[in-house]
Short mmCIF file of C-alpha atoms and ligand atoms in Angstrom, two decimals:
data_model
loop_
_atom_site.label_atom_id
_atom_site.label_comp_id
_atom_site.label_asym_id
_atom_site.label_seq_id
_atom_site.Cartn_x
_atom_site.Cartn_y
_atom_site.Cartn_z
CA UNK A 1362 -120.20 -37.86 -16.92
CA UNK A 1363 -116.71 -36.89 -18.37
CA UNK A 1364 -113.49 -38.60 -16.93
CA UNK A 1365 -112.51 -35.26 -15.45
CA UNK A 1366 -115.52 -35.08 -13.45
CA UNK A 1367 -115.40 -38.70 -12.03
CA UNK A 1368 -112.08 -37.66 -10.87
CA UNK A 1369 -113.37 -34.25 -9.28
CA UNK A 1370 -116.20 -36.22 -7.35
CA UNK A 1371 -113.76 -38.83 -5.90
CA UNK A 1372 -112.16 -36.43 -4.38
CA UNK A 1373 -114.59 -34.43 -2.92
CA UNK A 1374 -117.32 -36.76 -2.17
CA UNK A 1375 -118.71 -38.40 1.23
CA UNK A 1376 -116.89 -35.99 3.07
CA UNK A 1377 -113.46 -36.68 2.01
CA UNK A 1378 -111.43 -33.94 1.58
CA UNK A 1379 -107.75 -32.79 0.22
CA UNK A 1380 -104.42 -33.12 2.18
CA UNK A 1381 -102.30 -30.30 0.97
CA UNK A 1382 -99.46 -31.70 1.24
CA UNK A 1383 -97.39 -29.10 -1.30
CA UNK A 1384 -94.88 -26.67 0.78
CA UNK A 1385 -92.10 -25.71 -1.98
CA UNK A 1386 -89.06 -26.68 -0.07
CA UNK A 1387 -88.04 -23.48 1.52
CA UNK A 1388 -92.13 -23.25 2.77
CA UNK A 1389 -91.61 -26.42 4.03
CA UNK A 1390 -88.01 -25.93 5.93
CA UNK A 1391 -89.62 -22.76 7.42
CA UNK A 1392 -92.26 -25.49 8.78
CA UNK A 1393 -89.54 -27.53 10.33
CA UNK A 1394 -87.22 -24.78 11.34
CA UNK A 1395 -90.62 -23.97 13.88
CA UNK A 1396 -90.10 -27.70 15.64
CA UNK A 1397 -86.39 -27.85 15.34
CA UNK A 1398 -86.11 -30.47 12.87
CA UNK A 1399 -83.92 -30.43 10.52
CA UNK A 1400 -85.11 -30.08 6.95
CA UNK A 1401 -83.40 -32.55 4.64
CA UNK A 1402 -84.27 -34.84 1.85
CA UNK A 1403 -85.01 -37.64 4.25
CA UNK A 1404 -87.20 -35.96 6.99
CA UNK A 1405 -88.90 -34.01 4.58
CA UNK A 1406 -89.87 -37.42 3.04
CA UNK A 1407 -90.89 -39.38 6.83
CA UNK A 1408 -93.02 -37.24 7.88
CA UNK A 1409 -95.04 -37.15 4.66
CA UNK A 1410 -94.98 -40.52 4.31
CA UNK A 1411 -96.30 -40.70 8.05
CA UNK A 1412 -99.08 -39.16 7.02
CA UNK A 1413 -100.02 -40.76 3.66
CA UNK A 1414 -99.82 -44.07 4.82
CA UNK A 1415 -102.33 -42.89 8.28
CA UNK A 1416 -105.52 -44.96 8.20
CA UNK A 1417 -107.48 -42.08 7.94
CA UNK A 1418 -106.24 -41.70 4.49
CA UNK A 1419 -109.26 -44.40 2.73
CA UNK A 1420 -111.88 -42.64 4.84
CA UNK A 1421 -111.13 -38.90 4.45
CA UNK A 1422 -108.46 -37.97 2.62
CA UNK A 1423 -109.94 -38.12 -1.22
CA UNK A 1424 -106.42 -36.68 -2.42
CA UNK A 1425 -103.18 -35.39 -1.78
CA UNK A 1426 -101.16 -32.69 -3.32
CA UNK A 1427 -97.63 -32.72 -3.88
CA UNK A 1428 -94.74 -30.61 -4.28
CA UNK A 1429 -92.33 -31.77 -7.24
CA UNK A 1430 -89.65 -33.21 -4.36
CA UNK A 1431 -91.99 -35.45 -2.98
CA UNK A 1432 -93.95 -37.33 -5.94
CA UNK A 1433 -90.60 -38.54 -7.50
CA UNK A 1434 -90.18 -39.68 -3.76
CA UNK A 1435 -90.26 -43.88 -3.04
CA UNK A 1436 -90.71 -44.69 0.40
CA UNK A 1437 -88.40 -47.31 2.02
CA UNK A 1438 -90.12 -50.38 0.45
CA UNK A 1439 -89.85 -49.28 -3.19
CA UNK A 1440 -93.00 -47.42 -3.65
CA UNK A 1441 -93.60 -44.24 -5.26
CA UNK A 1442 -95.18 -41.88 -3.33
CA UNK A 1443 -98.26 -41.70 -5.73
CA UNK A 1444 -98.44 -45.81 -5.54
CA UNK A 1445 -98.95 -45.29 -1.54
CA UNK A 1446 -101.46 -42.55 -1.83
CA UNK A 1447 -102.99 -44.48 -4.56
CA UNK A 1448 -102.94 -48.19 -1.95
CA UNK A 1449 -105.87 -46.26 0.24
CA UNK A 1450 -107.86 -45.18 -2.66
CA UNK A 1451 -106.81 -41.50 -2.70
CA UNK A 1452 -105.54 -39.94 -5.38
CA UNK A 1453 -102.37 -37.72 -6.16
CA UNK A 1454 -102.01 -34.35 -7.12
CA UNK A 1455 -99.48 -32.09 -7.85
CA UNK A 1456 -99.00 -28.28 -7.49
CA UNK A 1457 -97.30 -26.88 -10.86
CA UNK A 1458 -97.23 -23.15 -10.20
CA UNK A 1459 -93.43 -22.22 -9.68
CA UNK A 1460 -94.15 -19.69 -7.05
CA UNK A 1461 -94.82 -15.55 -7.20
CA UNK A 1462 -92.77 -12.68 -8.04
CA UNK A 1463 -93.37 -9.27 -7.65
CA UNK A 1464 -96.06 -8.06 -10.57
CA UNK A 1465 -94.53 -5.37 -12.81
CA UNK A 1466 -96.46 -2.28 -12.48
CA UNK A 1467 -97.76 -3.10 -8.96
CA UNK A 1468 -95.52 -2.29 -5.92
CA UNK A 1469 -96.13 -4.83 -3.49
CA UNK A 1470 -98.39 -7.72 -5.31
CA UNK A 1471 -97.95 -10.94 -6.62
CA UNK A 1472 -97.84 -12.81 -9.74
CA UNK A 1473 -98.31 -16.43 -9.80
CA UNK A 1474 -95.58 -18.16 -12.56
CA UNK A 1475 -95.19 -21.57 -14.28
CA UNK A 1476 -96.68 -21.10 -17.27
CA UNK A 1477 -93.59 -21.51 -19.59
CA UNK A 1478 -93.16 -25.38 -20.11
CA UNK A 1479 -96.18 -25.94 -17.99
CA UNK A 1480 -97.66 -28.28 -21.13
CA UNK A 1481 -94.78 -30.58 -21.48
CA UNK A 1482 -94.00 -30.34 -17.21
CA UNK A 1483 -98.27 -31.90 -17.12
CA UNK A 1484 -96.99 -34.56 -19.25
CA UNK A 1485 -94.26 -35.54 -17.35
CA UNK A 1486 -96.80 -35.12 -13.85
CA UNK A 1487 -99.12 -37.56 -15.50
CA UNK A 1488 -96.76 -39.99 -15.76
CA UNK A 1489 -96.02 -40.09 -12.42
CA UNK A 1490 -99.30 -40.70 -11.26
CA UNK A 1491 -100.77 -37.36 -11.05
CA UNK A 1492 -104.32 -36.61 -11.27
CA UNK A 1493 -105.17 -33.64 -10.77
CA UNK A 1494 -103.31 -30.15 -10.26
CA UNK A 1495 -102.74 -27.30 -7.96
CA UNK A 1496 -102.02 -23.23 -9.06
CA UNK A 1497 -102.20 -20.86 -6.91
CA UNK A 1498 -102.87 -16.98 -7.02
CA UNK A 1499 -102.36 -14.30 -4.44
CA UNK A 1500 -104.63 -11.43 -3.50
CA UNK A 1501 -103.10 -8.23 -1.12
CA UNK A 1502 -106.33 -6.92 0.19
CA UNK A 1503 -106.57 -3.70 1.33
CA UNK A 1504 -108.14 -0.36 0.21
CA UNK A 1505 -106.53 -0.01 -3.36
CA UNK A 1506 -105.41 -4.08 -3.56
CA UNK A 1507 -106.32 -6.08 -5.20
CA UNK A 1508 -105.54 -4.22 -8.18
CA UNK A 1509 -107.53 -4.08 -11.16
CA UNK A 1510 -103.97 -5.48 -12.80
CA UNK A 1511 -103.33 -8.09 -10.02
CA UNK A 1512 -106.68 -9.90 -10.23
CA UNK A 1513 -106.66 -9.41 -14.58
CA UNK A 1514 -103.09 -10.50 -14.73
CA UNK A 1515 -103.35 -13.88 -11.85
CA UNK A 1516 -107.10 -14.52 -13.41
CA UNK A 1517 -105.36 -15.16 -16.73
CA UNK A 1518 -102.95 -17.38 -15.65
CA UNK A 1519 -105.13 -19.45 -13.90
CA UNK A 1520 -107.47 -19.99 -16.93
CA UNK A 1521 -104.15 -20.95 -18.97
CA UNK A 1522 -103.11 -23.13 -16.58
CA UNK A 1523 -106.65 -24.70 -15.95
CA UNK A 1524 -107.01 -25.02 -20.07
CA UNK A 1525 -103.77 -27.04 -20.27
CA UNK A 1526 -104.19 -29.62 -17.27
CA UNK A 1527 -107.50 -30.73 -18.96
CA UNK A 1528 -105.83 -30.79 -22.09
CA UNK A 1529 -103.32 -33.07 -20.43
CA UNK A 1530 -106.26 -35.44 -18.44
CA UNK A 1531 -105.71 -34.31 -15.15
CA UNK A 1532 -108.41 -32.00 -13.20
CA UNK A 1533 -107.02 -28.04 -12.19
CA UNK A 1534 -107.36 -27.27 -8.56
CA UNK A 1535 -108.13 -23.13 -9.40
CA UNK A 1536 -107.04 -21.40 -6.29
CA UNK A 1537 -107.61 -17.78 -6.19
CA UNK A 1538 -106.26 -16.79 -2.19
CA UNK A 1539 -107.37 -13.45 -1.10
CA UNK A 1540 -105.18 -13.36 1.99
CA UNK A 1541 -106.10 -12.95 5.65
CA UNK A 1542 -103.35 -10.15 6.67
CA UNK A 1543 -104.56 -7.18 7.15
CA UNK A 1544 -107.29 -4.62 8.75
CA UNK A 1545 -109.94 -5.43 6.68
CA UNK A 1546 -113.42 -6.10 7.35
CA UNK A 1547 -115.41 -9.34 6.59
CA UNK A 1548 -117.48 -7.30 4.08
CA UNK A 1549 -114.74 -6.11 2.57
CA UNK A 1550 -113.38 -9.22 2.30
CA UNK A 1551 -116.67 -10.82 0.89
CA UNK A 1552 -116.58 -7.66 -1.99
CA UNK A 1553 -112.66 -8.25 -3.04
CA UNK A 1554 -113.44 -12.18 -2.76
CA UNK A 1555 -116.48 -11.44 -5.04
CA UNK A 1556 -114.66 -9.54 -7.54
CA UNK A 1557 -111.70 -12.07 -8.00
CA UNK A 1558 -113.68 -14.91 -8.38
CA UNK A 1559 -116.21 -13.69 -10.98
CA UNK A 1560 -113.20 -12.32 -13.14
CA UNK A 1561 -111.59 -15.75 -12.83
CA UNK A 1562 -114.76 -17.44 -13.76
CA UNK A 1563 -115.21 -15.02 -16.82
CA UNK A 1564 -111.09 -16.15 -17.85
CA UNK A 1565 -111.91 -19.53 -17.53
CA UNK A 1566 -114.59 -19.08 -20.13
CA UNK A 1567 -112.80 -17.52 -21.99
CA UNK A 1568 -110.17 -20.18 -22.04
CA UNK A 1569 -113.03 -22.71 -22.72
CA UNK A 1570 -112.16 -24.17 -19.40
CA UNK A 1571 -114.97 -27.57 -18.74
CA UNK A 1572 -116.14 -26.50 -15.32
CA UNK A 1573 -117.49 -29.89 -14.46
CA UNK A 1574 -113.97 -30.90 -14.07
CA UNK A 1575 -112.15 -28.68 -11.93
CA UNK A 1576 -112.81 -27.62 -8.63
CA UNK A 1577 -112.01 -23.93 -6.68
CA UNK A 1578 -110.52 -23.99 -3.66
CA UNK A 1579 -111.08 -20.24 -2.46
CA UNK A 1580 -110.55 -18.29 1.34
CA UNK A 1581 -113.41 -18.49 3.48
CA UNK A 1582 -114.96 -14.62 4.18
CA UNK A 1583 -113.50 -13.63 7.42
CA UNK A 1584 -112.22 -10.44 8.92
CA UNK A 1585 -108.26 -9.70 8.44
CA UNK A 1586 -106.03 -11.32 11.13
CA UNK A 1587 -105.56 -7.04 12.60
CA UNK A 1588 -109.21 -6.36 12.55
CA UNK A 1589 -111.18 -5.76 15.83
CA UNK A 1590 -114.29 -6.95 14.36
CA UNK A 1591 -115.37 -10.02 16.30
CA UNK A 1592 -117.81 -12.39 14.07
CA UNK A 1593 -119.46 -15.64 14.55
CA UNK A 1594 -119.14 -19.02 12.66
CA UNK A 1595 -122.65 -18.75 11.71
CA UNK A 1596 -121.84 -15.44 10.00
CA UNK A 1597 -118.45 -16.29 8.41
CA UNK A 1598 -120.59 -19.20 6.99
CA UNK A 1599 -123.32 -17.08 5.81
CA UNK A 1600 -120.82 -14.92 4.00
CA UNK A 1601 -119.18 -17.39 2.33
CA UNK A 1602 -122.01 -19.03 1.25
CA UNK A 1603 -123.15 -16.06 -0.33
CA UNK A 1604 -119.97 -14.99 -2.09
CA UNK A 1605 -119.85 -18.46 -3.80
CA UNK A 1606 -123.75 -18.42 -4.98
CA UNK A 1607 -123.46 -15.15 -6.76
CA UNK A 1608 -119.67 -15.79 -7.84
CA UNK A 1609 -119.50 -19.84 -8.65
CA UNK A 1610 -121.39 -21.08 -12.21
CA UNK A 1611 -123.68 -23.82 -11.15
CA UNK A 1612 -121.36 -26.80 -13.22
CA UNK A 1613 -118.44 -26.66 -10.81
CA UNK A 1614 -118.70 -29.57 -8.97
CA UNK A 1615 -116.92 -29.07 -5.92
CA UNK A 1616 -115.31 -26.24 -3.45
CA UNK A 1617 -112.82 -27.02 -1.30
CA UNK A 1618 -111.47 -23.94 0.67
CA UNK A 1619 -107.71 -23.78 1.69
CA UNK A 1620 -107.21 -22.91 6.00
CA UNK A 1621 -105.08 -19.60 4.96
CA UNK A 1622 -103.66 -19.20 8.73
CA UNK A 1623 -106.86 -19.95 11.00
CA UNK A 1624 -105.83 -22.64 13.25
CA UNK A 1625 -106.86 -25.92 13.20
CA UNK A 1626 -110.32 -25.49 15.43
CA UNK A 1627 -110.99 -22.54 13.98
CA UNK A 1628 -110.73 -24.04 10.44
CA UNK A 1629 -113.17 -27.11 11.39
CA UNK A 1630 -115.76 -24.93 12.87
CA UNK A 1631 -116.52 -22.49 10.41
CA UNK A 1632 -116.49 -25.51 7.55
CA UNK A 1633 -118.78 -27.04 9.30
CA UNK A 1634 -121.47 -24.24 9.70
CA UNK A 1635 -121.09 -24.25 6.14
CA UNK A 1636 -121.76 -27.24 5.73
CA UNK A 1637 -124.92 -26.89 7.69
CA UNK A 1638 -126.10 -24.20 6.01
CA UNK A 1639 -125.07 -24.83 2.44
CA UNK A 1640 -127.70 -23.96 0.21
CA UNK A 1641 -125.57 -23.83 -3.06
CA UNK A 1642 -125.75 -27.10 -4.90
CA UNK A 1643 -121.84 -26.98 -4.45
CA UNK A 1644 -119.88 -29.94 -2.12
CA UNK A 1645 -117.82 -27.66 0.36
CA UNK A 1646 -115.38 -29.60 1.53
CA UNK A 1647 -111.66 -29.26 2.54
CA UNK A 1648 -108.18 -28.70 1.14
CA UNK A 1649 -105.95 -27.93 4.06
CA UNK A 1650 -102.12 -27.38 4.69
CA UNK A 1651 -101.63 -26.36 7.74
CA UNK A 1652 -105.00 -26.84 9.60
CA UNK A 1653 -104.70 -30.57 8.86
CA UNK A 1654 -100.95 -31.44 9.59
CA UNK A 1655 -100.01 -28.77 12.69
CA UNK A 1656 -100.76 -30.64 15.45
CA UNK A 1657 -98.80 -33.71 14.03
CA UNK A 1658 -96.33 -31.66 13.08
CA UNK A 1659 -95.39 -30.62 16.25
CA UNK A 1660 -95.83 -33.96 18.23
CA UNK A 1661 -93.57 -35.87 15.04
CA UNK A 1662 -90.91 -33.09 15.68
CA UNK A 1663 -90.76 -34.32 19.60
CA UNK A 1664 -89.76 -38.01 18.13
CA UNK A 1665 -89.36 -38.44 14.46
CA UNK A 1666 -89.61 -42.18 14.92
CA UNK A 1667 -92.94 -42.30 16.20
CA UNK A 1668 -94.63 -42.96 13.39
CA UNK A 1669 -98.23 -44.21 14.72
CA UNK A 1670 -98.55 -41.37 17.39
CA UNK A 1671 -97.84 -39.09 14.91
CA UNK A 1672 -100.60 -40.81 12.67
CA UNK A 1673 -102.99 -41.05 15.95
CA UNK A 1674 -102.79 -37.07 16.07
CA UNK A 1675 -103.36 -37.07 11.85
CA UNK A 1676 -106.12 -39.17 11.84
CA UNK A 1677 -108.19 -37.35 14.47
CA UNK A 1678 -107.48 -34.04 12.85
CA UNK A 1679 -108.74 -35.83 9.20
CA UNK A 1680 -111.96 -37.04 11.12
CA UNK A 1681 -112.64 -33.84 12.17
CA UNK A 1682 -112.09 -32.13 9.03
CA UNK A 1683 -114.81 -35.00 7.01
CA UNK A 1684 -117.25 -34.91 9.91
CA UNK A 1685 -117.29 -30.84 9.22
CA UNK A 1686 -117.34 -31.72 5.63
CA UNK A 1687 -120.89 -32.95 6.56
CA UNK A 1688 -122.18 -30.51 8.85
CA UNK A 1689 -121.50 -33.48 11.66
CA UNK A 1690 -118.82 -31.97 13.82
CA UNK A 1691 -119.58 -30.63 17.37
CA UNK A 1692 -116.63 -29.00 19.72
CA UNK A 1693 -117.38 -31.70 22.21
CA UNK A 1694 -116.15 -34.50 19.76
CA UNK A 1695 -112.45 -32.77 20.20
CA UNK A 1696 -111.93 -34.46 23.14
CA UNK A 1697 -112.98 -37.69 22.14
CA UNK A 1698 -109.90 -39.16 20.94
P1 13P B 1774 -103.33 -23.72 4.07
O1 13P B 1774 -104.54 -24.56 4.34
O2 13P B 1774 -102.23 -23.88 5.09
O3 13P B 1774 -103.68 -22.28 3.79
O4 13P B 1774 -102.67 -24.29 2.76
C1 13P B 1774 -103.48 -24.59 1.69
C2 13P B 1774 -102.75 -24.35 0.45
O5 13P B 1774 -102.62 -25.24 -0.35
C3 13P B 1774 -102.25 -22.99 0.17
O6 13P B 1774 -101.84 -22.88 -1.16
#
């Protein structure tokens, strides 16, 4: 087993999942502008460190990833952020892309950029305490998006950047998002999800990417937030699952899907029918923004200083998340706080 795979199975195994932790800062001020907190250095910095320091954190949370703010960050006791995540046996990551600009020769989509200093930036991340590494890239879906350009051109990048995080020891988190907005179907979804993630896979091979030591953290297959079309969990689960058979090589060890605007319930439930139905060899497992930290959000925003309420609200949400991780979570267990 290479040291890049140990990594990848610590944080993906026995449930745990991944806090994403990683708003840039004007993401993140958006966040707090929604509660009416101000967004400064210093709140910014509580309420993460609220949440990393949660109990919940040694039995779920198998790593964190942060933006560049927060991991040169020390909380009020001297610590570096990484050092806390690090005290519950979790491990920190860190996301390197530097955000998306409009593509050239596509009106409306996205490229994903950081690739210019990203080798000597990894270096730097290492010695921090980073582990392991977040890019993301950024699918339109409709009838004529993704583009042939958009997925060749954000494919690319992610190889690159996958190729040069191993070089530097850590493990690439490859994150292709086909987005929810939209009128699409959840077929359509699964066919533009399908074609994305096969060219990626076919870059990364390309870039002689190790696959045992990375892990994809794709959307689930669901119908776009303006469609009509009303689907079960059992056959957003099905989808998925089948998109990632045919699309995923067999040596990844690990897929942890990102919440991409469902809410919190809604997130939970359709992990964990996959989870019960998972058939692919693959861990499915978590890597959530805002279905793991909205709820705490919003009760930390009524009273900044209380800390273990806010971690109460956390720590249920986390347990949720690793119980669906494992096919273990039932609707009724909501309630039982
Ligand atoms: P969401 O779970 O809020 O979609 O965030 C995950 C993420 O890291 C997006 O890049």
């Amino acid at each position: 087993m290479t040291e890049l795979n140990k990594i990848a199975l610590q944080i993906l195994s026995n449930g745990k999942g991944i806090l994403a932790a990683d708003e840039s800062t004007a993401t993140m001020t958006k966040r707090l502008d929604s509660v009416k907190v101000h967004s400064d250095e210093n709140n910014r910095l509580l309420f993460r460190q609220t949440l990393f320091s949660s109990s919940s954190m040694s039995k779920c949370i198998g790593g964190v990833i942060l933006y560049d703010e927060t991991i040169r960050q020390k909380t009020s006791n001297g610590k570096t952020i990484p050092e806390l995540i690090n005290s519950s046996g979790s491990l920190a990551g860190i996301k390197v892309d530097t955000g998306t600009k409009i593509l050239a020769g596509s009106k409306e989509e996205k490229i994903t950029e950081g690739l210019d200093g990203l080798r000597e930036r990894l270096n730097d991340y290492y010695e921090l305490g980073a582990r392991f590494t977040k890019w993301r890239g950024v699918f339109l879906i409709s009838e004529d998006y993704p583009s042939h350009l958009s997925i060749n051109a954000n494919s690319h990048a992610l190889a690159r950047y996958a190729a040069l995080v191993q070089e530097a020891g850590m493990v690439p988190i490859i994150e292709p998002e086909v987005l929810m907005d939209g009128n699409h179907t959840a077929k359509d979804c699964m066919n533009k999800t399908s074609k994305v993630i096969k060219k990626c896979y076919e870059e990364l091979d390309l870039n002689k990417v190790d696959l045992t030591g990375t892990i994809l953290k794709p959307n689930m297959i669901l119908p776009g937030a303006d469609c009509s079309e009303q689907i079960s969990n059992e056959e957003i689960a099905e989808l998925t699952l089948e998109c990632l058979k045919k699309n995923v090589p067999s040596e990844v060890p690990g897929i942890a899907f990102l919440s991409g605007g469902q809410n919190e319930i809604e997130a939970t439930a359709n992990l964990n029918e996959i989870n019960k139905k998972n058939n692919t060899g693959f861990i499915m497992t978590y890597s959530y923004g805002r279905a793991l930290q909205q709820s705490a959000l919003k009760f930390w925003s009524k009273d900044i200083n209380n800390i273990i309420g806010t971690q109460e609200i956390f720590d249920h949400r986390a347990k949720m998340c690793t119980l669906a991780a494992q096919g273990k979570w039932s609707k009724n267990l909501e309630n039982k706080k």
